[in-house]
Amino acid sequence: MAHPLLTQDHIESFQRDGVVIIRGLFKDHVETLRAGIERNMSEPGPFASENLKTGDAGRFFDDYCNWNRIPEFEEVIFNAPAGEVAADLMRSQGVQIFHDHILVKEPGTSKPTPWHQDSPYYFVEGSQTVSFWCALDPVREASLRCVAGSHLWEKPVLPTRWLSEQNFYAGEGQYMAVPDPEAEGMDIREWEMEPGDAVAFNYKVLHGARGNNSAARRRAFSLRLVGDDARYVERPGRTSPPFPGHEMQEGQKLREDWFPVIFHRSAMKKAV
């Protein structure tokens, strides 16, 4: 039986399109996540980035892999219903955390988030993956945009660096060029969102976001999770996130001491 926030249509849409919106997934945790973002921005981690070139208006800050040093993030990850909802969407028995990611566009930030897939940057392969992109402010024009069905494309999209726009890895043969979804008439899904709403999407879904031309902040908390069939895979170069010293081998499940299980159906049954 699916979590009360979900219907069978949510699950079928996620499987078919690779993306679906879950209203109110983090609605009881919005203030906690906002506090975590403020802490994260005042105490940036080693991967923090300012994604604007000189002369660009606004501020586009992002940072990731901070949940085990930002107590607000850890509290939400282990107490929100995201783990169970992820298991339902992925049709997985277990759910592990991969990492967290915050993306903050201050008012008047013109730079868009470029179209990309997350999967080519990650050292994870599998059909059971999900990212939750949670809005922490009302979002109208600067919402996440996802191309339905792109998780089923035969070739991954070329990963590039957001600021320099250079290729992330050497060699391009195994990748397709970054498409222009609007010009090519692709099925782009986007929603107006309230704080606590979350877009759920597969790591292989092509996605991006417009700049924030509004007078309000656009804070987003993204939680990346993996299911039963996710395995460590070697990439052509240093991945993002890199997780130095992980010592995993090709084909292994992610090590649970670094990537904890946050939900498993067997534990749920024992608790009943």
mmCIF file of C-alpha atoms in Angstrom:
data_model
loop_
_atom_site.group_PDB
_atom_site.id
_atom_site.type_symbol
_atom_site.label_atom_id
_atom_site.label_comp_id
_atom_site.label_asym_id
_atom_site.label_seq_id
_atom_site.Cartn_x
_atom_site.Cartn_y
_atom_site.Cartn_z
ATOM 1 C CA MET A 1 0.000 0.000 0.000
ATOM 2 C CA ALA A 2 1.409 3.375 -1.043
ATOM 3 C CA HIS A 3 2.122 6.236 1.354
ATOM 4 C CA PRO A 4 -0.993 8.435 1.899
ATOM 5 C CA LEU A 5 0.609 11.288 -0.054
ATOM 6 C CA LEU A 6 0.685 9.072 -3.149
ATOM 7 C CA THR A 7 -1.854 7.557 -5.490
ATOM 8 C CA GLN A 8 -1.186 4.745 -7.931
ATOM 9 C CA ASP A 9 -1.181 7.418 -10.631
ATOM 10 C CA HIS A 10 1.807 9.125 -8.989
ATOM 11 C CA ILE A 11 3.759 5.868 -9.126
ATOM 12 C CA GLU A 12 2.767 5.040 -12.695
ATOM 13 C CA SER A 13 3.569 8.591 -13.844
ATOM 14 C CA PHE A 14 6.993 8.434 -12.212
ATOM 15 C CA GLN A 15 7.750 5.080 -13.856
ATOM 16 C CA ARG A 16 6.500 6.230 -17.276
ATOM 17 C CA ASP A 17 7.657 9.860 -17.394
ATOM 18 C CA GLY A 18 10.505 9.821 -14.889
ATOM 19 C CA VAL A 19 9.006 12.817 -13.080
ATOM 20 C CA VAL A 20 5.994 13.656 -10.912
ATOM 21 C CA ILE A 21 5.116 16.319 -8.346
ATOM 22 C CA ILE A 22 4.352 15.345 -4.727
ATOM 23 C CA ARG A 23 2.380 18.101 -3.030
ATOM 24 C CA GLY A 24 3.265 18.725 0.607
ATOM 25 C CA LEU A 25 6.001 16.084 0.889
ATOM 26 C CA PHE A 26 8.122 18.325 3.162
ATOM 27 C CA LYS A 27 5.347 20.690 4.339
ATOM 28 C CA ASP A 28 5.977 19.905 8.031
ATOM 29 C CA HIS A 29 9.707 20.541 7.651
ATOM 30 C CA VAL A 30 9.886 23.813 5.711
ATOM 31 C CA GLU A 31 11.139 25.977 8.587
ATOM 32 C CA THR A 32 13.726 23.381 9.586
ATOM 33 C CA LEU A 33 15.055 23.222 6.018
ATOM 34 C CA ARG A 34 15.113 27.016 5.751
ATOM 35 C CA ALA A 35 17.183 27.148 8.945
ATOM 36 C CA GLY A 36 19.500 24.493 7.533
ATOM 37 C CA ILE A 37 20.018 26.488 4.356
ATOM 38 C CA GLU A 38 20.896 29.609 6.362
ATOM 39 C CA ARG A 39 23.410 27.574 8.362
ATOM 40 C CA ASN A 40 24.813 26.041 5.168
ATOM 41 C CA MET A 41 25.205 29.434 3.468
ATOM 42 C CA SER A 42 26.951 30.929 6.491
ATOM 43 C CA GLU A 43 29.165 27.835 6.865
ATOM 44 C CA PRO A 44 29.760 26.613 3.282
ATOM 45 C CA GLY A 45 31.167 23.150 2.673
ATOM 46 C CA PRO A 46 34.115 22.250 0.395
ATOM 47 C CA PHE A 47 31.833 21.896 -2.650
ATOM 48 C CA ALA A 48 30.043 25.249 -2.289
ATOM 49 C CA SER A 49 29.844 27.229 -5.517
ATOM 50 C CA GLU A 50 28.839 30.671 -6.703
ATOM 51 C CA ASN A 51 27.467 30.072 -10.186
ATOM 52 C CA LEU A 52 27.604 33.557 -11.687
ATOM 53 C CA LYS A 53 30.148 35.200 -13.930
ATOM 54 C CA THR A 54 31.466 38.702 -13.257
ATOM 55 C CA GLY A 55 28.752 41.198 -14.103
ATOM 56 C CA ASP A 56 25.860 38.745 -13.750
ATOM 57 C CA ALA A 57 23.007 40.034 -11.612
ATOM 58 C CA GLY A 58 21.855 38.394 -8.384
ATOM 59 C CA ARG A 59 23.384 35.380 -6.663
ATOM 60 C CA PHE A 60 23.148 31.664 -7.471
ATOM 61 C CA PHE A 61 24.613 29.615 -4.606
ATOM 62 C CA ASP A 62 24.719 25.852 -4.412
ATOM 63 C CA ASP A 63 26.342 23.312 -2.123
ATOM 64 C CA TYR A 64 26.008 19.583 -1.512
ATOM 65 C CA CYS A 65 26.957 16.666 0.744
ATOM 66 C CA ASN A 66 26.296 18.508 4.008
ATOM 67 C CA TRP A 67 23.580 16.463 5.717
ATOM 68 C CA ASN A 68 25.936 14.913 8.270
ATOM 69 C CA ARG A 69 27.224 18.326 9.420
ATOM 70 C CA ILE A 70 23.994 20.363 9.123
ATOM 71 C CA PRO A 71 21.715 18.991 11.872
ATOM 72 C CA GLU A 72 18.570 20.446 10.305
ATOM 73 C CA PHE A 73 19.132 18.476 7.099
ATOM 74 C CA GLU A 74 19.826 15.256 8.984
ATOM 75 C CA GLU A 75 16.675 15.690 11.070
ATOM 76 C CA VAL A 76 14.488 16.105 7.986
ATOM 77 C CA ILE A 77 16.087 13.280 5.996
ATOM 78 C CA PHE A 78 15.425 10.776 8.769
ATOM 79 C CA ASN A 79 12.015 12.098 9.898
ATOM 80 C CA ALA A 80 10.200 13.292 6.766
ATOM 81 C CA PRO A 81 8.238 10.691 4.760
ATOM 82 C CA ALA A 82 10.660 11.022 1.826
ATOM 83 C CA GLY A 83 12.183 7.552 2.320
ATOM 84 C CA GLU A 84 8.878 5.702 2.191
ATOM 85 C CA VAL A 85 7.589 7.816 -0.694
ATOM 86 C CA ALA A 86 10.828 7.150 -2.581
ATOM 87 C CA ALA A 87 10.433 3.393 -2.058
ATOM 88 C CA ASP A 88 6.911 3.563 -3.481
ATOM 89 C CA LEU A 89 7.915 5.637 -6.505
ATOM 90 C CA MET A 90 10.985 3.501 -7.303
ATOM 91 C CA ARG A 91 9.187 0.223 -6.447
ATOM 92 C CA SER A 92 12.108 -0.583 -4.172
ATOM 93 C CA GLN A 93 12.318 -2.445 -0.869
ATOM 94 C CA GLY A 94 15.075 -0.261 0.533
ATOM 95 C CA VAL A 95 16.152 3.369 0.177
ATOM 96 C CA GLN A 96 19.617 4.803 0.809
ATOM 97 C CA ILE A 97 20.635 8.437 0.912
ATOM 98 C CA PHE A 98 23.076 9.441 -1.807
ATOM 99 C CA HIS A 99 23.432 13.118 -0.955
ATOM 100 C CA ASP A 100 21.716 16.433 -0.291
ATOM 101 C CA HIS A 101 21.996 19.569 -2.440
ATOM 102 C CA ILE A 102 20.813 23.144 -1.896
ATOM 103 C CA LEU A 103 20.268 25.652 -4.710
ATOM 104 C CA VAL A 104 19.528 29.280 -3.843
ATOM 105 C CA LYS A 105 18.701 31.932 -6.425
ATOM 106 C CA GLU A 106 18.423 35.368 -4.900
ATOM 107 C CA PRO A 107 15.997 37.945 -6.390
ATOM 108 C CA GLY A 108 17.046 39.223 -9.800
ATOM 109 C CA THR A 109 19.312 36.274 -10.644
ATOM 110 C CA SER A 110 19.207 36.057 -14.415
ATOM 111 C CA LYS A 111 21.278 32.894 -14.857
ATOM 112 C CA PRO A 112 19.261 29.755 -15.582
ATOM 113 C CA THR A 113 20.204 26.319 -14.339
ATOM 114 C CA PRO A 114 21.442 24.682 -17.570
ATOM 115 C CA TRP A 115 19.667 21.643 -19.023
ATOM 116 C CA HIS A 116 21.419 18.508 -17.766
ATOM 117 C CA GLN A 117 20.988 14.986 -16.440
ATOM 118 C CA ASP A 118 22.391 14.203 -12.989
ATOM 119 C CA SER A 119 23.303 10.594 -13.732
ATOM 120 C CA PRO A 120 26.431 11.235 -15.888
ATOM 121 C CA TYR A 121 28.004 13.245 -13.031
ATOM 122 C CA TYR A 122 27.353 10.508 -10.447
ATOM 123 C CA PHE A 123 29.119 7.203 -9.809
ATOM 124 C CA VAL A 124 25.735 5.474 -9.521
ATOM 125 C CA GLU A 125 23.866 3.426 -12.139
ATOM 126 C CA GLY A 126 20.445 1.855 -11.770
ATOM 127 C CA SER A 127 16.809 2.288 -12.684
ATOM 128 C CA GLN A 128 15.792 2.855 -9.051
ATOM 129 C CA THR A 129 16.906 6.420 -8.369
ATOM 130 C CA VAL A 130 14.997 9.521 -7.308
ATOM 131 C CA SER A 131 15.746 13.153 -6.538
ATOM 132 C CA PHE A 132 13.288 15.251 -4.570
ATOM 133 C CA TRP A 133 13.522 18.958 -5.464
ATOM 134 C CA CYS A 134 11.706 20.724 -2.637
ATOM 135 C CA ALA A 135 10.641 24.356 -2.904
ATOM 136 C CA LEU A 136 11.109 26.368 0.283
ATOM 137 C CA ASP A 137 9.535 29.521 -1.164
ATOM 138 C CA PRO A 138 6.480 29.952 -3.385
ATOM 139 C CA VAL A 139 7.750 29.295 -6.918
ATOM 140 C CA ARG A 140 6.110 30.575 -10.086
ATOM 141 C CA GLU A 141 8.603 31.264 -12.874
ATOM 142 C CA ALA A 142 11.775 29.738 -11.398
ATOM 143 C CA SER A 143 10.434 26.214 -10.907
ATOM 144 C CA LEU A 144 12.241 23.037 -11.890
ATOM 145 C CA ARG A 145 11.636 21.993 -15.510
ATOM 146 C CA CYS A 146 11.880 18.332 -16.525
ATOM 147 C CA VAL A 147 11.642 16.600 -19.902
ATOM 148 C CA ALA A 148 9.204 13.706 -19.557
ATOM 149 C CA GLY A 149 10.539 10.358 -20.737
ATOM 150 C CA SER A 150 14.171 11.489 -21.008
ATOM 151 C CA HIS A 151 15.219 8.864 -18.432
ATOM 152 C CA LEU A 152 14.633 6.275 -21.163
ATOM 153 C CA TRP A 153 16.883 7.844 -23.812
ATOM 154 C CA GLU A 154 19.470 5.448 -25.249
ATOM 155 C CA LYS A 155 22.427 7.802 -24.728
ATOM 156 C CA PRO A 156 23.193 10.087 -21.777
ATOM 157 C CA VAL A 157 23.488 13.832 -22.294
ATOM 158 C CA LEU A 158 26.987 15.328 -22.267
ATOM 159 C CA PRO A 159 27.769 16.635 -18.759
ATOM 160 C CA THR A 160 29.247 20.147 -18.652
ATOM 161 C CA ARG A 161 30.510 22.513 -15.972
ATOM 162 C CA TRP A 162 27.828 25.078 -15.150
ATOM 163 C CA LEU A 163 30.059 28.134 -14.913
ATOM 164 C CA SER A 164 32.749 27.505 -17.554
ATOM 165 C CA GLU A 165 30.402 25.467 -19.798
ATOM 166 C CA GLN A 166 33.309 23.114 -20.523
ATOM 167 C CA ASN A 167 32.882 19.343 -20.835
ATOM 168 C CA PHE A 168 32.974 17.593 -17.471
ATOM 169 C CA TYR A 169 34.928 14.572 -18.793
ATOM 170 C CA ALA A 170 37.393 14.168 -21.632
ATOM 171 C CA GLY A 171 35.902 12.620 -24.768
ATOM 172 C CA GLU A 172 32.358 13.006 -26.025
ATOM 173 C CA GLY A 173 31.671 9.828 -28.005
ATOM 174 C CA GLN A 174 29.469 8.114 -25.452
ATOM 175 C CA TYR A 175 27.249 11.164 -24.916
ATOM 176 C CA MET A 176 24.616 13.037 -26.914
ATOM 177 C CA ALA A 177 24.793 16.813 -27.256
ATOM 178 C CA VAL A 178 22.758 18.864 -24.774
ATOM 179 C CA PRO A 179 19.415 19.406 -26.531
ATOM 180 C CA ASP A 180 17.269 22.535 -26.587
ATOM 181 C CA PRO A 181 13.977 21.122 -25.283
ATOM 182 C CA GLU A 182 11.887 24.184 -26.142
ATOM 183 C CA ALA A 183 13.222 24.513 -29.685
ATOM 184 C CA GLU A 184 12.840 20.767 -30.225
ATOM 185 C CA GLY A 185 9.267 20.669 -28.919
ATOM 186 C CA MET A 186 9.942 18.268 -26.063
ATOM 187 C CA ASP A 187 7.392 17.484 -23.344
ATOM 188 C CA ILE A 188 8.536 19.849 -20.572
ATOM 189 C CA ARG A 189 6.867 19.435 -17.194
ATOM 190 C CA GLU A 190 6.901 22.259 -14.663
ATOM 191 C CA TRP A 191 4.623 23.301 -11.851
ATOM 192 C CA GLU A 192 3.885 26.303 -9.700
ATOM 193 C CA MET A 193 4.915 25.201 -6.225
ATOM 194 C CA GLU A 194 4.232 26.076 -2.604
ATOM 195 C CA PRO A 195 6.776 25.612 0.203
ATOM 196 C CA GLY A 196 7.060 21.904 0.996
ATOM 197 C CA ASP A 197 6.005 20.681 -2.450
ATOM 198 C CA ALA A 198 8.581 18.471 -4.151
ATOM 199 C CA VAL A 199 9.256 17.388 -7.720
ATOM 200 C CA ALA A 200 10.404 13.755 -7.812
ATOM 201 C CA PHE A 201 12.566 12.804 -10.784
ATOM 202 C CA ASN A 202 14.844 9.982 -11.931
ATOM 203 C CA TYR A 203 18.590 10.763 -12.058
ATOM 204 C CA LYS A 204 18.467 10.317 -15.863
ATOM 205 C CA VAL A 205 15.734 12.909 -16.451
ATOM 206 C CA LEU A 206 16.874 16.003 -18.350
ATOM 207 C CA HIS A 207 16.089 19.045 -16.228
ATOM 208 C CA GLY A 208 16.920 22.706 -15.684
ATOM 209 C CA ALA A 209 15.398 25.920 -14.323
ATOM 210 C CA ARG A 210 14.961 29.514 -15.378
ATOM 211 C CA GLY A 211 16.644 32.396 -13.625
ATOM 212 C CA ASN A 212 14.841 34.104 -10.761
ATOM 213 C CA ASN A 213 13.567 37.445 -12.036
ATOM 214 C CA SER A 214 11.114 37.813 -9.170
ATOM 215 C CA ALA A 215 11.523 40.008 -6.088
ATOM 216 C CA ALA A 216 11.623 36.964 -3.760
ATOM 217 C CA ARG A 217 14.253 34.343 -2.975
ATOM 218 C CA ARG A 218 14.047 30.896 -4.517
ATOM 219 C CA ARG A 219 15.456 28.375 -2.088
ATOM 220 C CA ALA A 220 15.404 24.694 -2.989
ATOM 221 C CA PHE A 221 16.474 21.643 -1.013
ATOM 222 C CA SER A 222 17.208 18.566 -3.101
ATOM 223 C CA LEU A 223 17.515 15.074 -1.659
ATOM 224 C CA ARG A 224 19.044 12.320 -3.820
ATOM 225 C CA LEU A 225 18.123 8.736 -2.952
ATOM 226 C CA VAL A 226 18.806 5.305 -4.450
ATOM 227 C CA GLY A 227 16.977 1.969 -4.379
ATOM 228 C CA ASP A 228 17.720 -1.739 -4.559
ATOM 229 C CA ASP A 229 19.353 -1.941 -7.994
ATOM 230 C CA ALA A 230 21.677 1.074 -7.676
ATOM 231 C CA ARG A 231 25.344 0.131 -8.022
ATOM 232 C CA TYR A 232 28.707 1.896 -7.983
ATOM 233 C CA VAL A 233 30.066 2.500 -11.492
ATOM 234 C CA GLU A 234 33.343 3.962 -12.764
ATOM 235 C CA ARG A 235 33.129 7.163 -14.817
ATOM 236 C CA PRO A 236 35.686 8.643 -17.270
ATOM 237 C CA GLY A 237 36.962 11.040 -14.585
ATOM 238 C CA ARG A 238 36.356 12.548 -11.158
ATOM 239 C CA THR A 239 32.658 12.437 -10.391
ATOM 240 C CA SER A 240 30.490 15.083 -8.744
ATOM 241 C CA PRO A 241 30.149 14.534 -5.852
ATOM 242 C CA PRO A 242 33.543 12.776 -5.710
ATOM 243 C CA PHE A 243 33.389 11.161 -2.223
ATOM 244 C CA PRO A 244 37.195 10.709 -2.038
ATOM 245 C CA GLY A 245 38.402 7.552 -0.323
ATOM 246 C CA HIS A 246 35.134 5.618 -0.689
ATOM 247 C CA GLU A 247 37.003 2.412 -1.740
ATOM 248 C CA MET A 248 33.971 0.930 -3.516
ATOM 249 C CA GLN A 249 34.443 -1.387 -6.477
ATOM 250 C CA GLU A 250 32.499 -1.498 -9.750
ATOM 251 C CA GLY A 251 29.148 -3.239 -9.300
ATOM 252 C CA GLN A 252 28.952 -2.906 -5.514
ATOM 253 C CA LYS A 253 25.979 -1.437 -3.656
ATOM 254 C CA LEU A 254 26.777 1.861 -2.001
ATOM 255 C CA ARG A 255 28.425 1.329 1.378
ATOM 256 C CA GLU A 256 25.833 1.819 4.097
ATOM 257 C CA ASP A 257 28.167 3.493 6.579
ATOM 258 C CA TRP A 258 28.568 6.391 4.118
ATOM 259 C CA PHE A 259 25.146 6.157 2.453
ATOM 260 C CA PRO A 260 22.723 5.076 5.187
ATOM 261 C CA VAL A 261 19.488 3.192 4.645
ATOM 262 C CA ILE A 262 16.695 5.606 5.602
ATOM 263 C CA PHE A 263 13.792 3.270 4.847
ATOM 264 C CA HIS A 264 13.248 -0.454 4.354
ATOM 265 C CA ARG A 265 9.964 -2.297 4.032
ATOM 266 C CA SER A 266 11.104 -5.172 6.259
ATOM 267 C CA ALA A 267 11.686 -2.731 9.140
ATOM 268 C CA MET A 268 8.257 -1.221 8.545
ATOM 269 C CA LYS A 269 6.584 -4.639 8.738
ATOM 270 C CA LYS A 270 8.345 -5.461 12.009
ATOM 271 C CA ALA A 271 7.066 -2.205 13.506
ATOM 272 C CA VAL A 272 3.427 -3.014 12.693
#
